[in-house]
Structures are given as structure tokens and as C-alpha cells.
Coordinates of C-alpha atoms and ligand atoms in Angstrom, one line a residue:
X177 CA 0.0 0.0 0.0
X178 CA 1.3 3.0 -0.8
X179 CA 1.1 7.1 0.4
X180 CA 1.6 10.1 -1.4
X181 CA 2.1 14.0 0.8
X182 CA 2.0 17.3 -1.0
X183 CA 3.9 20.0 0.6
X184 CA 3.0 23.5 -0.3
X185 CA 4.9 26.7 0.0
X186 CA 8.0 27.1 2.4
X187 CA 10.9 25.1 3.1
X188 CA 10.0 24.4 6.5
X189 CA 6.9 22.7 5.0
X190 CA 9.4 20.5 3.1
X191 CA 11.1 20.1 5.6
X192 CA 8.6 18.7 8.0
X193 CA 7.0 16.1 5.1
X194 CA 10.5 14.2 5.4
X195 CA 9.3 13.7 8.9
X196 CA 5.7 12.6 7.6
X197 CA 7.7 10.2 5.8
X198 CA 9.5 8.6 8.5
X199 CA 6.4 7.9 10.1
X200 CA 4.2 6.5 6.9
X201 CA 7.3 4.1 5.6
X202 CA 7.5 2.9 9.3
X203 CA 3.9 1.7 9.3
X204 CA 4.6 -0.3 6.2
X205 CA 3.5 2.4 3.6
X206 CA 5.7 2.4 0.5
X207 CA 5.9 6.4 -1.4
X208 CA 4.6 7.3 -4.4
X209 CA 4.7 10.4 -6.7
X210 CA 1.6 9.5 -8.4
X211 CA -1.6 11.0 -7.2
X212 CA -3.5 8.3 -9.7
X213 CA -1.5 5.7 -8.0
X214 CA -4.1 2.8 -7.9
X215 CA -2.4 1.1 -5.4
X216 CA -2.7 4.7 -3.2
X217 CA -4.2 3.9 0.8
X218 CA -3.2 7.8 1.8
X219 CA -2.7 11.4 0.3
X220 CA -2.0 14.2 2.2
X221 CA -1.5 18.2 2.1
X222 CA 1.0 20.0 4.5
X223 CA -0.8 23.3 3.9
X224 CA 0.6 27.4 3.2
X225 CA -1.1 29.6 4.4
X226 CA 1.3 32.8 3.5
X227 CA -1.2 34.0 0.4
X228 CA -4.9 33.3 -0.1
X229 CA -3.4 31.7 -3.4
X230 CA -1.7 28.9 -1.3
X231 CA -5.1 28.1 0.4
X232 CA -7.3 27.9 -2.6
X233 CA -4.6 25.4 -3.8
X234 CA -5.8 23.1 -1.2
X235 CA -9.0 23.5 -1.6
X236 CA -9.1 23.0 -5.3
X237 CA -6.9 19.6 -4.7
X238 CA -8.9 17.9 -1.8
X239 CA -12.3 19.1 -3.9
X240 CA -10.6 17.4 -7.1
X241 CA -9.6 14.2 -4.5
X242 CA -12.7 13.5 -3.2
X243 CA -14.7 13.6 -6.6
X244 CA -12.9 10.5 -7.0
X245 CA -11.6 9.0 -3.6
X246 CA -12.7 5.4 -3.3
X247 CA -11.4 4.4 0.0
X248 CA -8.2 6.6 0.3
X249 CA -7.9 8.5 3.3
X250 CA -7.1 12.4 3.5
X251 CA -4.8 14.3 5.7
X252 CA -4.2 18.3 6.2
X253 CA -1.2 19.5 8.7
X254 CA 1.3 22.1 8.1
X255 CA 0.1 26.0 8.2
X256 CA -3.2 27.1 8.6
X257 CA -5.4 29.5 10.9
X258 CA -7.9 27.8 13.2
X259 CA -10.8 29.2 11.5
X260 CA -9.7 27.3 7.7
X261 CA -9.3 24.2 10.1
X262 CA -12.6 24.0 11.1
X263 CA -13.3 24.0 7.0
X264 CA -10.5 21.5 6.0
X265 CA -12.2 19.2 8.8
X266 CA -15.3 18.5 6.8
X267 CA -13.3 17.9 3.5
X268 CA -10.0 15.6 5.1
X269 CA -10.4 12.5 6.9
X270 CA -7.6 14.2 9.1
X271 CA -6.5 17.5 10.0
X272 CA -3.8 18.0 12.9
X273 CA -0.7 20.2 14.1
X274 CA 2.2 18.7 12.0
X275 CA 3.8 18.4 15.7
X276 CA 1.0 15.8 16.3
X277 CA 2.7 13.3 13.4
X278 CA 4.2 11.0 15.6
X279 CA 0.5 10.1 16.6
X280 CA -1.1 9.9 12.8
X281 CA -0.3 5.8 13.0
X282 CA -3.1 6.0 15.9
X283 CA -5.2 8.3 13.8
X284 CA -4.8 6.3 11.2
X285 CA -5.6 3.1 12.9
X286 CA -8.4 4.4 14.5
X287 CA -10.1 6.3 11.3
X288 CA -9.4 2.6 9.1
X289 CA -11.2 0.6 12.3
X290 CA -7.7 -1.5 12.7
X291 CA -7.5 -0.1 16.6
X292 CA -5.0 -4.1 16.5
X293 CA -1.8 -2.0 17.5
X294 CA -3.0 1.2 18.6
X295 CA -1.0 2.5 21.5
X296 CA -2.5 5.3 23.8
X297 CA -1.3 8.8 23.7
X298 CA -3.3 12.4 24.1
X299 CA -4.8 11.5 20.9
X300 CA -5.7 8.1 19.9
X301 CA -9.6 8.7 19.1
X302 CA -8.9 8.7 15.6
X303 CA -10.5 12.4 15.7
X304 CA -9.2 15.4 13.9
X305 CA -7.6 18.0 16.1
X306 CA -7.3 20.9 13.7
X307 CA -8.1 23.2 16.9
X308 CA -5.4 22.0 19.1
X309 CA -2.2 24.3 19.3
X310 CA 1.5 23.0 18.9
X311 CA 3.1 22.1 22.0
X312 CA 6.5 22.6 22.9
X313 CA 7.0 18.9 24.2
X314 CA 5.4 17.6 20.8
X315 CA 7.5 19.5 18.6
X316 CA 10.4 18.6 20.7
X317 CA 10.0 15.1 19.9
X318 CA 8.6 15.8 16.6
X319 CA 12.2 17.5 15.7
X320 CA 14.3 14.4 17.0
X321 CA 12.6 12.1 14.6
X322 CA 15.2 11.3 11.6
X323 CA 13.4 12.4 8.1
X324 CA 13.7 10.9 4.6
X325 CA 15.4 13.6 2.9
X326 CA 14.0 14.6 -0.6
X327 CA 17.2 15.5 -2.1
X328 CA 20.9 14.1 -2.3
X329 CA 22.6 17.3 -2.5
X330 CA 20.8 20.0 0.2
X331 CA 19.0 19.0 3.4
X332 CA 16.9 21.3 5.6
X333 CA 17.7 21.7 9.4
X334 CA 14.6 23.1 11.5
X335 CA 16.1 24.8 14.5
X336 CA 13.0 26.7 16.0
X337 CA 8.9 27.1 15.1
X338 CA 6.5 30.4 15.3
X339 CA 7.5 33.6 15.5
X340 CA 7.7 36.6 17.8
X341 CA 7.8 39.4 15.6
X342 CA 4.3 39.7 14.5
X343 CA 4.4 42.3 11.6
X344 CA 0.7 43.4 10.7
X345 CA 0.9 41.8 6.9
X346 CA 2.0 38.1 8.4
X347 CA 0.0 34.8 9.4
X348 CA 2.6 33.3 10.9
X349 CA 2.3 34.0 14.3
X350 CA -1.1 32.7 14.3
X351 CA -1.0 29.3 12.4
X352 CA 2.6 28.1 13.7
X353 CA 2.2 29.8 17.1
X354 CA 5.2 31.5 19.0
X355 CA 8.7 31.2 19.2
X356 CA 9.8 27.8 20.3
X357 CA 13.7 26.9 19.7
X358 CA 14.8 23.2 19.0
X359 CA 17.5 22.0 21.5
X360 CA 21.1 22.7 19.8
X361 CA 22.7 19.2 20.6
X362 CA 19.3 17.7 18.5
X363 CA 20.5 20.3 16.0
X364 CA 23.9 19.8 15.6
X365 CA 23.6 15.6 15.7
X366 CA 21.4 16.1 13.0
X367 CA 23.8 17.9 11.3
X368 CA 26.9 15.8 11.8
X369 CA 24.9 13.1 10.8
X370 CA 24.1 15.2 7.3
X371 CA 27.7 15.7 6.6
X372 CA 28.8 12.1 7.5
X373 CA 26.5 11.0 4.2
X374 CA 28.4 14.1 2.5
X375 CA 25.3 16.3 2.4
X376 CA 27.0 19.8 0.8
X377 CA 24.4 22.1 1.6
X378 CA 22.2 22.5 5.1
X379 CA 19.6 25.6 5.5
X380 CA 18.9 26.4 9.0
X381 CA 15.4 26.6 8.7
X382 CA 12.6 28.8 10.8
X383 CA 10.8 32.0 11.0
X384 CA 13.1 34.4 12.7
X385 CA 15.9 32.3 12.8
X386 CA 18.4 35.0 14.8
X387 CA 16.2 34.8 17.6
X388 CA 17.3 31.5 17.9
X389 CA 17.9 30.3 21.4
X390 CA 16.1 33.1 23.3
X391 CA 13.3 31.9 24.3
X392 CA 15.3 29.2 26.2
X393 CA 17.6 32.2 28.0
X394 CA 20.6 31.3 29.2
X395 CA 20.2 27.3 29.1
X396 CA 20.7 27.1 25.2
X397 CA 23.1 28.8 22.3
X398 CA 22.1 31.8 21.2
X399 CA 21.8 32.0 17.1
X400 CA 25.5 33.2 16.5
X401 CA 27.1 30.5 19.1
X402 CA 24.8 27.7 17.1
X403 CA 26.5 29.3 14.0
X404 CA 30.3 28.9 15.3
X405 CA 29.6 25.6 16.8
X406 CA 29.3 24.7 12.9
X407 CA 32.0 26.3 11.4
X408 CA 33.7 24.3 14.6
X409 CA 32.4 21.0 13.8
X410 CA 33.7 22.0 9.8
X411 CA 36.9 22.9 10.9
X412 CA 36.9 19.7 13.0
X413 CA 35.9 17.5 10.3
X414 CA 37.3 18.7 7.6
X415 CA 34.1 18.4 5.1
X416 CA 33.4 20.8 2.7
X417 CA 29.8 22.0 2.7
X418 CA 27.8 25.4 2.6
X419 CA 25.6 26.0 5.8
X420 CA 22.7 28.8 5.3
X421 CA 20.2 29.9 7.3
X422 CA 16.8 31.3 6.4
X423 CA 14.7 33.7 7.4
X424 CA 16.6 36.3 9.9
X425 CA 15.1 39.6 11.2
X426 CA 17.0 42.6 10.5
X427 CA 16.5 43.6 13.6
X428 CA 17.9 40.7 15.1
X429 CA 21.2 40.5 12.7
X430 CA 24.3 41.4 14.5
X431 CA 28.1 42.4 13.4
X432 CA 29.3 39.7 15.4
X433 CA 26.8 37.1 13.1
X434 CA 28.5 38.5 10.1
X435 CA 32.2 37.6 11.7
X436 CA 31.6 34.1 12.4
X437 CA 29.9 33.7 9.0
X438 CA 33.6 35.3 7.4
X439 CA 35.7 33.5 10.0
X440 CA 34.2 29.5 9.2
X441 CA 34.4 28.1 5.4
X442 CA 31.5 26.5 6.0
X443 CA 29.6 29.2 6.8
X444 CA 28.3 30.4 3.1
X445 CA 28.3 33.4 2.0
X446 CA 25.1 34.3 1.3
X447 CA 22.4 36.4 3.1
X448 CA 18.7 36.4 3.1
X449 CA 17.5 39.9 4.7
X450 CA 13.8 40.7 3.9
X451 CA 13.4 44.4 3.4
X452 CA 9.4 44.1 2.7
X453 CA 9.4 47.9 1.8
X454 CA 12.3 50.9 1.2
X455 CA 9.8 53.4 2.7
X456 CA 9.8 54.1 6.6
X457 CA 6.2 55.1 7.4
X458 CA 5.1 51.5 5.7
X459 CA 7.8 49.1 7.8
X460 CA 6.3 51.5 10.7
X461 CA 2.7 50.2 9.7
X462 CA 3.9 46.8 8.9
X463 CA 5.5 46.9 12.4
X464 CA 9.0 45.2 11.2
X465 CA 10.5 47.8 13.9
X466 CA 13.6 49.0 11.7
X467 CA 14.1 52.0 9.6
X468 CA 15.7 52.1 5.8
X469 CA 18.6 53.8 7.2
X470 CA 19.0 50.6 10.1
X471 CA 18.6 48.2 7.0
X472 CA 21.0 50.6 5.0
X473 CA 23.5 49.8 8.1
X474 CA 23.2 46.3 7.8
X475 CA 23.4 46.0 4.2
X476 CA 27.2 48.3 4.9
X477 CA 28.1 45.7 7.3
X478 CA 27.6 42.7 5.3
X479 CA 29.3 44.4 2.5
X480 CA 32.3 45.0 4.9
X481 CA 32.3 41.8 6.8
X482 CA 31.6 39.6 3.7
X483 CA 32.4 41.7 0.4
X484 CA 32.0 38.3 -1.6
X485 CA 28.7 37.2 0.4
X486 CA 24.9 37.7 -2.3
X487 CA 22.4 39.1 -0.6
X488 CA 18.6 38.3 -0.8
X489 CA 15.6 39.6 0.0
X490 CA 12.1 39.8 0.3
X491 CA 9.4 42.5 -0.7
X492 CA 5.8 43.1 -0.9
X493 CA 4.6 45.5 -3.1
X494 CA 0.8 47.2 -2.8
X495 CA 0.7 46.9 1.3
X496 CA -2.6 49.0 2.8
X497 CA -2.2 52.7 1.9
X498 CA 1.3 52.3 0.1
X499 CA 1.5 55.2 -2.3
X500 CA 2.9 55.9 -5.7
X501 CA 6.1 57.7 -3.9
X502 CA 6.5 55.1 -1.2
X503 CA 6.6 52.5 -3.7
X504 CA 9.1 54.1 -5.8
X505 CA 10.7 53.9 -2.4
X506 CA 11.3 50.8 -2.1
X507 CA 12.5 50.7 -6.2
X508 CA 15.3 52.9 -4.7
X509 CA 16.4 51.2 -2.4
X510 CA 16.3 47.6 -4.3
X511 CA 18.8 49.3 -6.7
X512 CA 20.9 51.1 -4.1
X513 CA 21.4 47.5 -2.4
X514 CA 21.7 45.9 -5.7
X515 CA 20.2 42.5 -4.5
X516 CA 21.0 39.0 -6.2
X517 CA 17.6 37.8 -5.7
X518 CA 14.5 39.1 -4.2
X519 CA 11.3 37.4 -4.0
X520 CA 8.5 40.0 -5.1
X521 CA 5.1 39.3 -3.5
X522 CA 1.6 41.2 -4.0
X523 CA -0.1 42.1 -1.1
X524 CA -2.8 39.6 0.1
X525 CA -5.0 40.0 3.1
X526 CA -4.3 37.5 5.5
X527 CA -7.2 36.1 8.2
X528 CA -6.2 36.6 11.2
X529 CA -2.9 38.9 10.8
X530 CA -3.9 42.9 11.7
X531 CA -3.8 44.0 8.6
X532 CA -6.8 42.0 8.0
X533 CA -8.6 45.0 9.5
X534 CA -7.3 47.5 7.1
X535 CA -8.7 48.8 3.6
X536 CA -6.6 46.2 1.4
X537 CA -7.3 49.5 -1.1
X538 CA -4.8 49.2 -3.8
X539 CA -6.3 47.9 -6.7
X540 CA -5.3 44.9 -8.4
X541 CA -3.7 46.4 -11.5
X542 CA -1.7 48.7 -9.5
X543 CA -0.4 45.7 -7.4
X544 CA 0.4 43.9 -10.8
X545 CA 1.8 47.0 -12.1
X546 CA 4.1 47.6 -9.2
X547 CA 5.2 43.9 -8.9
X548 CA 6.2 44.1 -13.0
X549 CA 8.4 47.2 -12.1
X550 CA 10.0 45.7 -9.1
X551 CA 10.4 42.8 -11.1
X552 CA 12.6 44.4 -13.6
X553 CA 14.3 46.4 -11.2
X554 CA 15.7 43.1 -9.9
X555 CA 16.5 41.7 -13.3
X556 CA 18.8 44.9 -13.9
X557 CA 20.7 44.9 -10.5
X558 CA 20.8 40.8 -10.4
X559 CA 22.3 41.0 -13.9
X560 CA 24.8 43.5 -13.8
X561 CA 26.0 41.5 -11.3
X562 CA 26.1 38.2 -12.9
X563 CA 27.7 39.3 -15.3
X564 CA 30.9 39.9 -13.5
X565 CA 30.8 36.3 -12.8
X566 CA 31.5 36.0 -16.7
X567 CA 34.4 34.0 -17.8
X568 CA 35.3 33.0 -13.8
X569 CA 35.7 29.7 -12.4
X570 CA 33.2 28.7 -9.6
X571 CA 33.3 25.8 -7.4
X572 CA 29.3 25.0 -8.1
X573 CA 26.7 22.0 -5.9
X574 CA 24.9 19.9 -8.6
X575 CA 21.5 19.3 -7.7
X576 CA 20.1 17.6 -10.2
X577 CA 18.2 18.1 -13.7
X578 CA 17.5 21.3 -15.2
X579 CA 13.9 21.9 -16.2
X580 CA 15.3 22.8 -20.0
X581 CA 16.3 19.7 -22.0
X582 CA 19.9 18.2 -21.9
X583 CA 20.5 20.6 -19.2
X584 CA 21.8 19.9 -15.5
X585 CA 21.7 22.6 -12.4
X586 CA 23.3 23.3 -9.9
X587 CA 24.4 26.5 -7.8
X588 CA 27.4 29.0 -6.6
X589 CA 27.7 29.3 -3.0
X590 CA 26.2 32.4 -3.2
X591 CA 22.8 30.4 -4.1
X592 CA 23.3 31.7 -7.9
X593 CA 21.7 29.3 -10.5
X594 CA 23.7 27.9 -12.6
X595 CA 22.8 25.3 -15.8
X596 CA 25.1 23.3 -17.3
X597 CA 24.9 22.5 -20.6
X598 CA 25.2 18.2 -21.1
X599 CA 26.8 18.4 -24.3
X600 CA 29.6 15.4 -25.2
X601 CA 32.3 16.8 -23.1
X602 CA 30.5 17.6 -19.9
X603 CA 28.2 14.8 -19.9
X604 CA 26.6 11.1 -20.9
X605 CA 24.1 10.6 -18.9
X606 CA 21.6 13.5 -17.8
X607 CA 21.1 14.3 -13.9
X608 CA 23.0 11.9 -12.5
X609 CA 26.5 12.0 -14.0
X610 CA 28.2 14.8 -15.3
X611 CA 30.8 13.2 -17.7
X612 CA 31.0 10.6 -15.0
X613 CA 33.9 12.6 -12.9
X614 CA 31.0 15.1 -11.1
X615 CA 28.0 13.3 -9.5
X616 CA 24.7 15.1 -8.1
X617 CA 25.0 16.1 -4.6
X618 CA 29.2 16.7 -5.2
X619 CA 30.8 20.0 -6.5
X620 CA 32.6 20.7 -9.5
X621 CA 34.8 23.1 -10.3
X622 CA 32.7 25.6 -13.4
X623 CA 33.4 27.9 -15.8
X624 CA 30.7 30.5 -16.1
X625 CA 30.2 31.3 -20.1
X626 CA 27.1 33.4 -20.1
X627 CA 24.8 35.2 -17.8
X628 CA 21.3 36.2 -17.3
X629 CA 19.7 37.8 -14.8
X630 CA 18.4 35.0 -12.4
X631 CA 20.9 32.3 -13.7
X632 CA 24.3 32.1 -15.0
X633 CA 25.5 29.2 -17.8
X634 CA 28.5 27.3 -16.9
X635 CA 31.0 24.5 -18.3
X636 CA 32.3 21.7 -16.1
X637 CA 36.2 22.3 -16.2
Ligands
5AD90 N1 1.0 39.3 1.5 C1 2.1 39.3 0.7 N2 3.3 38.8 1.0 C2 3.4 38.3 2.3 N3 4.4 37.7 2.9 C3 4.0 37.4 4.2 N4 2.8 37.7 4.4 C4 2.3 38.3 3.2 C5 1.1 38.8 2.8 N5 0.1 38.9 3.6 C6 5.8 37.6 2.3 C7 6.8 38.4 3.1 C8 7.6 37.4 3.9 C9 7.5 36.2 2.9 C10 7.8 34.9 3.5 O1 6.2 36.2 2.4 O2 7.6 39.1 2.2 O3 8.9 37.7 4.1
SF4_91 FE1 5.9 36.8 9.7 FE2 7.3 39.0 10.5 FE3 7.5 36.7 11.8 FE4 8.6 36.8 9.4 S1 9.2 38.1 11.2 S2 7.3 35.1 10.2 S3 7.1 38.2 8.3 S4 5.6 37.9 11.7

């Protein structure tokens, strides 16, 4: 019998469906990719609920599963406010915290009427419990189980759950709850065991990732000792991978960060600082509690600390009120800090989050408008500097096929794209080997021979 889970969105939603995993191929289930599968017994959603977009997606699928379900059975975990819970409840068999996986065999047992093996635990009624918040003790335990990782190349690391911050555009604080921090020694095991199967790139994954630590005071690392205690256990045994962390708060990011990141090799140099918006009175409204000018400070440190490092970002365009001038804001400051890669979002009303209560008053083709402009704002700074990466060698990660035909990809340690053309001399067989000397999951040495503006083409020297 067989299983099949769709994760949606984030990385930390990937993430947490190789835990899933763990737990269906320990009852016996076997995976499949195929949702027509006829041997299928389960299909389940890990749900986003960042954009209305991500929540109509489940809806659509579980509609478009249950036209034709037979006797499969339906779960829903991952993100989602309370009130879509209830919703989800009448259309999955299942709906639950994802911190409440280790207890889906008893769900599952209990739902199918096999109660043979079921083991007692806060939850073994078989019932959903869409309503019931994540616990610090579950996720705990949910952390230290070992996932089935999707990839041969780049693993995920949660470290912490929820967030703190709440800015007024977000859901987060309200479907993944507050901060809770994952202990460091579950952390770093999981990471030693990573590099022992020559894993070359870990993210540090969670929502406000330099706040690591704090809600466990002095009794655990802080975000910057977890980083060092890395570059240690690098330097210690001598692998060669990239570690990156994603999301941190600008508010949170300290010089001192930025000098263990230059300090350990495999630290990578790459950074990920949402900006949102270049125009103050909209972060004040958004309540991200920093200032263009504290951003502009950051941006001058990284540039000092780490002159190599890329640096990303995140930005919604068309937040409550925003106006022409405000926007063109924030196009001024995406080409004074020349980002790599930003990833442009529209403004969507989000149940729950404050802004909820605010006039979501600019109109859609002003949104659209604005997201085109910030778009090509992007492709001119991201290319101009690609395209000093012409005719340099990089060491590059292959990750696997490209989408294009006869094309592999991989990327730089500064998370640039790179495809890499499978012609006679780099390559026989597509994916897997690259002219049977560089392997998926390994690096290779690259020689970049043309640039775009999101990716860069390179040669396997
Ligand atoms: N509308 C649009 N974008 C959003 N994001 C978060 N909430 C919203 C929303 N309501 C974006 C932010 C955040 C990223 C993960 O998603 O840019 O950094
Ligand atoms: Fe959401 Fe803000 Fe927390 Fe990021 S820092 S998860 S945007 S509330």
C-alpha cells in the first residue's frame, strides 16, 4: 500500500513532510509520486497559508480528491489558521498540528477501524484536532525524529517554530504559534549526521531564525554560538559543505553574526535579509521595527564583513495605503542595495494577521503594475552583477536536472543558478552523472560562459 504527501509553500513545509515520511514508511507504507496511483491507501497536504493563493490550492486539490476517492484517506497538517481548520475538517479524513505526526499511525488506525496495534497517547480517538495548538514537548519530539530527505545534495535543518515578531501583513504568528527553539545538541547531531552522508548544503530553517535560542535564556546557544559551533564542527571535520540559514530579522542580525559567517568556510556566503518595503512610514505600519537607514547599516556591514557574500531579499509591493512615492521607495532602495535575488510578493489580506482590518485599497492592476516594475528592477541589478561572474571559475553543488532539456543545475555558493549544458564533453548521462567525474550532490569546479539575470551558464572544467 502506498502514500503520497504534497507539501506546499516554504521550506519548512518540506522540511517537516520528510518527517511525515518517516512515520508513513514505518507503518509499512511504501511512497509514491503518483496521485492516480491505484495502489494509493493515503494522500495528504502539508498546507501554506502565507497567500490566499496557497489556500485555494488546497482546496481545489482535496475538492478534485474527493470527486474520485474510493477508500483513500485524507490528511491536512502544516500551516493554517484555526478558522480554515474547522473548514478542511469537513473535507480531510484528518486534519492535525504537524507536531501531532508521531500520533497519525493512531489516527490512522483508529479512522481505518484497525484499533490491532493502537498505542494510547493524548490523541488516539482517531479524531481530527485541527483546533489543538502546537506544544512545545510535541514539537520537541517531533524535531528528534530522523526524516527521509528529498534530495541528495541540500538537506533542511529546522532549528526553532513560530515567531515573535508579529508584523501586521503576516499569518505566521497565528498558524505556527510562537517562538519555540529546537535544543542545539538535536541540531547539531542532526547535522553531523548530514555531513557524515556528505550532504554539501544545510539551510537552517525557521521563522526568525536570529532569535534563535532566546526563548530558552541562558540554558541554550544563542543563534550566533549555534553558527560557530558549525564552522567548529567544519573545521573539526574537515568536510566541505555550505551551511545557510533562512529567514533572519533585521532587527535581530548582529556584526558579530556576520564575523563568524567570514571567520568558518563552511559558513556560506550568502544572506537572506527581507526588506518588505524601502519606505519608513510603511515598515512602521507593517510593524517590522527598523528603519531604511537601520537596514542601509546592515546591508554596509555585510558588504564590509563579507564583500563576496549575495544578498537576498524579500518584498511586498501594494501593502494597505502604500503610495505611488512610497513605492518608488522601495524601487530605490532595491537598486541602491543591488540585491541578487529578491522574492516579489503582491499584497494579500491574510485572516487573522492585523492587517486583515485595514482597507486592502490598492487595486489589483496597481499591485500587478508595481510587482512588474519591481520585477525588472531586480533583473537589472541581479544581472549587472552576474555578469561579472563571466568567464570565472566557480566551485558550483549539482543538484540535479535542469527543467530545459539536456540541461543539469546546480548552484554558486552564493545560491546563484547555474545550468550546465550536457553536451559530449561535460556529460553522458543527464542528472546523475556529469561526464562521470562530477555526481549530483558533489561540487565541480565551473566555468561561467554566459549570464542572465536570475541564472548564469557554466561548463564543467
Ligand atoms: N502578503 C504578501 N506577502 C506576504 N508575505 C508574508 N505575508 C504576506 C502577505 N500577507 C511575504 C513576506 C515574507 C515572505 C515569507 O512572504 O515578504 O517575508
Ligand atoms: Fe511573519 Fe514577520 Fe515573523 Fe517573518 S518576522 S514570520 S514576516 S511575523
Amino acid at each position: 500500500m502506498k502514500y503520497m504527501v504534497l507539501p506546499f509553500g516554504c521550506q519548512m513545509n518540506r522540511s517537516d513532510t520528510g518527517r511525515i515520511r518517516t512515520i508513513l514508511n514505518s507503518m509499512g507504507f511504501e511512497e509514491s509520486e503518483f496521485e492516480d496511483d491505484p495502489d494509493l491507501a493515503i494522500k495528504g497536504i502539508i498546507a501554506c497559508s502565507i497567500r490566499q493563493k496557497a489556500v485555494d490550492r488546497v482546496y481545489g486539490k482535496i475538492r478534485n480528491w474527493n470527486a474520485s476517492k474510493g477508500k483513500i484517506l485524507t490528511f491536512l497538517s502544516g500551516c493554517f489558521l484555526p478558522a480554515d481548520g474547522e473548514k478542511f475538517e469537513e473535507l480531510f479524513d484528518l486534519v492535525f498540528p504537524i507536531d501531532m505526526v508521531s500520533s497519525l499511525p493512531e489516527m490512522i488506525r483508529a479512522k481505518t477501524g484497525d484499533m490491532s496495534n493502537a498505542v494510547l497517547s493524548d490523541k488516539p480517538s482517531g479524531k481530527s484536532a485541527s483546533g489543538d495548538l502546537m506544544t512545545k514537548e510535541r514539537l520537541e519530539n517531533f524535531w528528534e525524529l530522523r526524516p527521509v530527505y528529498s534530495s541528495k545534495a541540500e538537506a533542511f535543518i529546522p532549528i526553532q517554530n513560530g515567531c515573535n515578531k508579529f508584523c501586521t501583513f503576516c499569518a505566521v504568528p497565528y498558524t505556527r504559534g510562537r517562538e519555540v527553539s529546537r535544543l542545539s545538541t538535536g541540531i547539531l547531531d542532526e547535522l553531523r549526521s548530514l555531513i557524515g552522508k556528505n550532504y554539501r548544503s544545510i539551510t537552517l530553517l525557521g521563522q526568525n531564525v536570529n532569535s534563535y535560542g532566546l526563548d530558552k535564556g541562558d540554558l541554550e546557544l544563542n543563534f550566533v554560538e549555534l553558527m560557530k559551533s558549525i564552522g567548529k564542527i567544519g573545521r573539526e571535520t574537515g568536510k566541505n559543505f555550505w551551511t545557510y540559514f533562512t529567514s533572519p530579522h533585521p532587527r535581530d542580525m548582529s556584526g558579530e553574526l556576520l564575523e563568524v559567517i567570514a571567520e568558518y568556510d563552511v559558513l556560506a556566503k550568502q544572506i537572506h535579509l527581507p526588506l518588505q518595503s524601502g519606505d519608513d512610514e510603511v515598515l512602521y505600519r507593517m510593524n517590522r521595527n527598523y528603519s531604511l537607514a537601520d537596514y542601509r547599516r546592515m546591508v554596509y556591514a555585510i558588504r564590509h564583513t563579507l564583500p563576496e557574500a549575495t544578498l537576498f531579499t524579500d518584498i511586498i509591493v501594494g501593502f494597505c495605503g502604500e503610495t505611488e512615492t512610497q513605492f518608488e521607495r522601495t524601487l530605490e532602495a532595491m537598486k541602491e542595495f543591488r540585491f541578487d535575488m529578491a522574492y516579489i510578493a503582491k499584497y494579500s489580506p491574510r485572516p487573522g494577521a492585523t492587517s486583515e482590518r485595514w482597507r486592502d485599497d490598492i487595486r489589483r492592476e496597481v499591485k500587478e503594475r508595481r510587482f512588474t516594475e519591481a520585477s525588472e528592477v531586480l533583473r537589472e541589478t541581479a544581472s549587472r552583477k552576474n555578469r561579472k561572474l563571466l568567464a570565472k571559475k566557480q566551485r558550483v553543488l549539482l543538484c540535479g536536472e535542469d527543467e530545459r532539456k539536456d540541461y543539469s543545475f546546480g548552484y554558486t555558493e552564493g545560491r546563484i543558478p547555474v545550468r550546465l549544458s550536457l553536451n559530449t564533453d561535460t556529460a553522458k548521462s543527464p542528472g546523475k552523472d556529469i561526464g562521470n567525474r562530477t555526481k549530483v550532490g558533489e561540487f565541480a569546479m565551473v566555468q561561467i560562459i554566459s549570464t542572465g539575470s536570475l541564472s548564469v551558464e557554466g561548463r564543467v572544467l
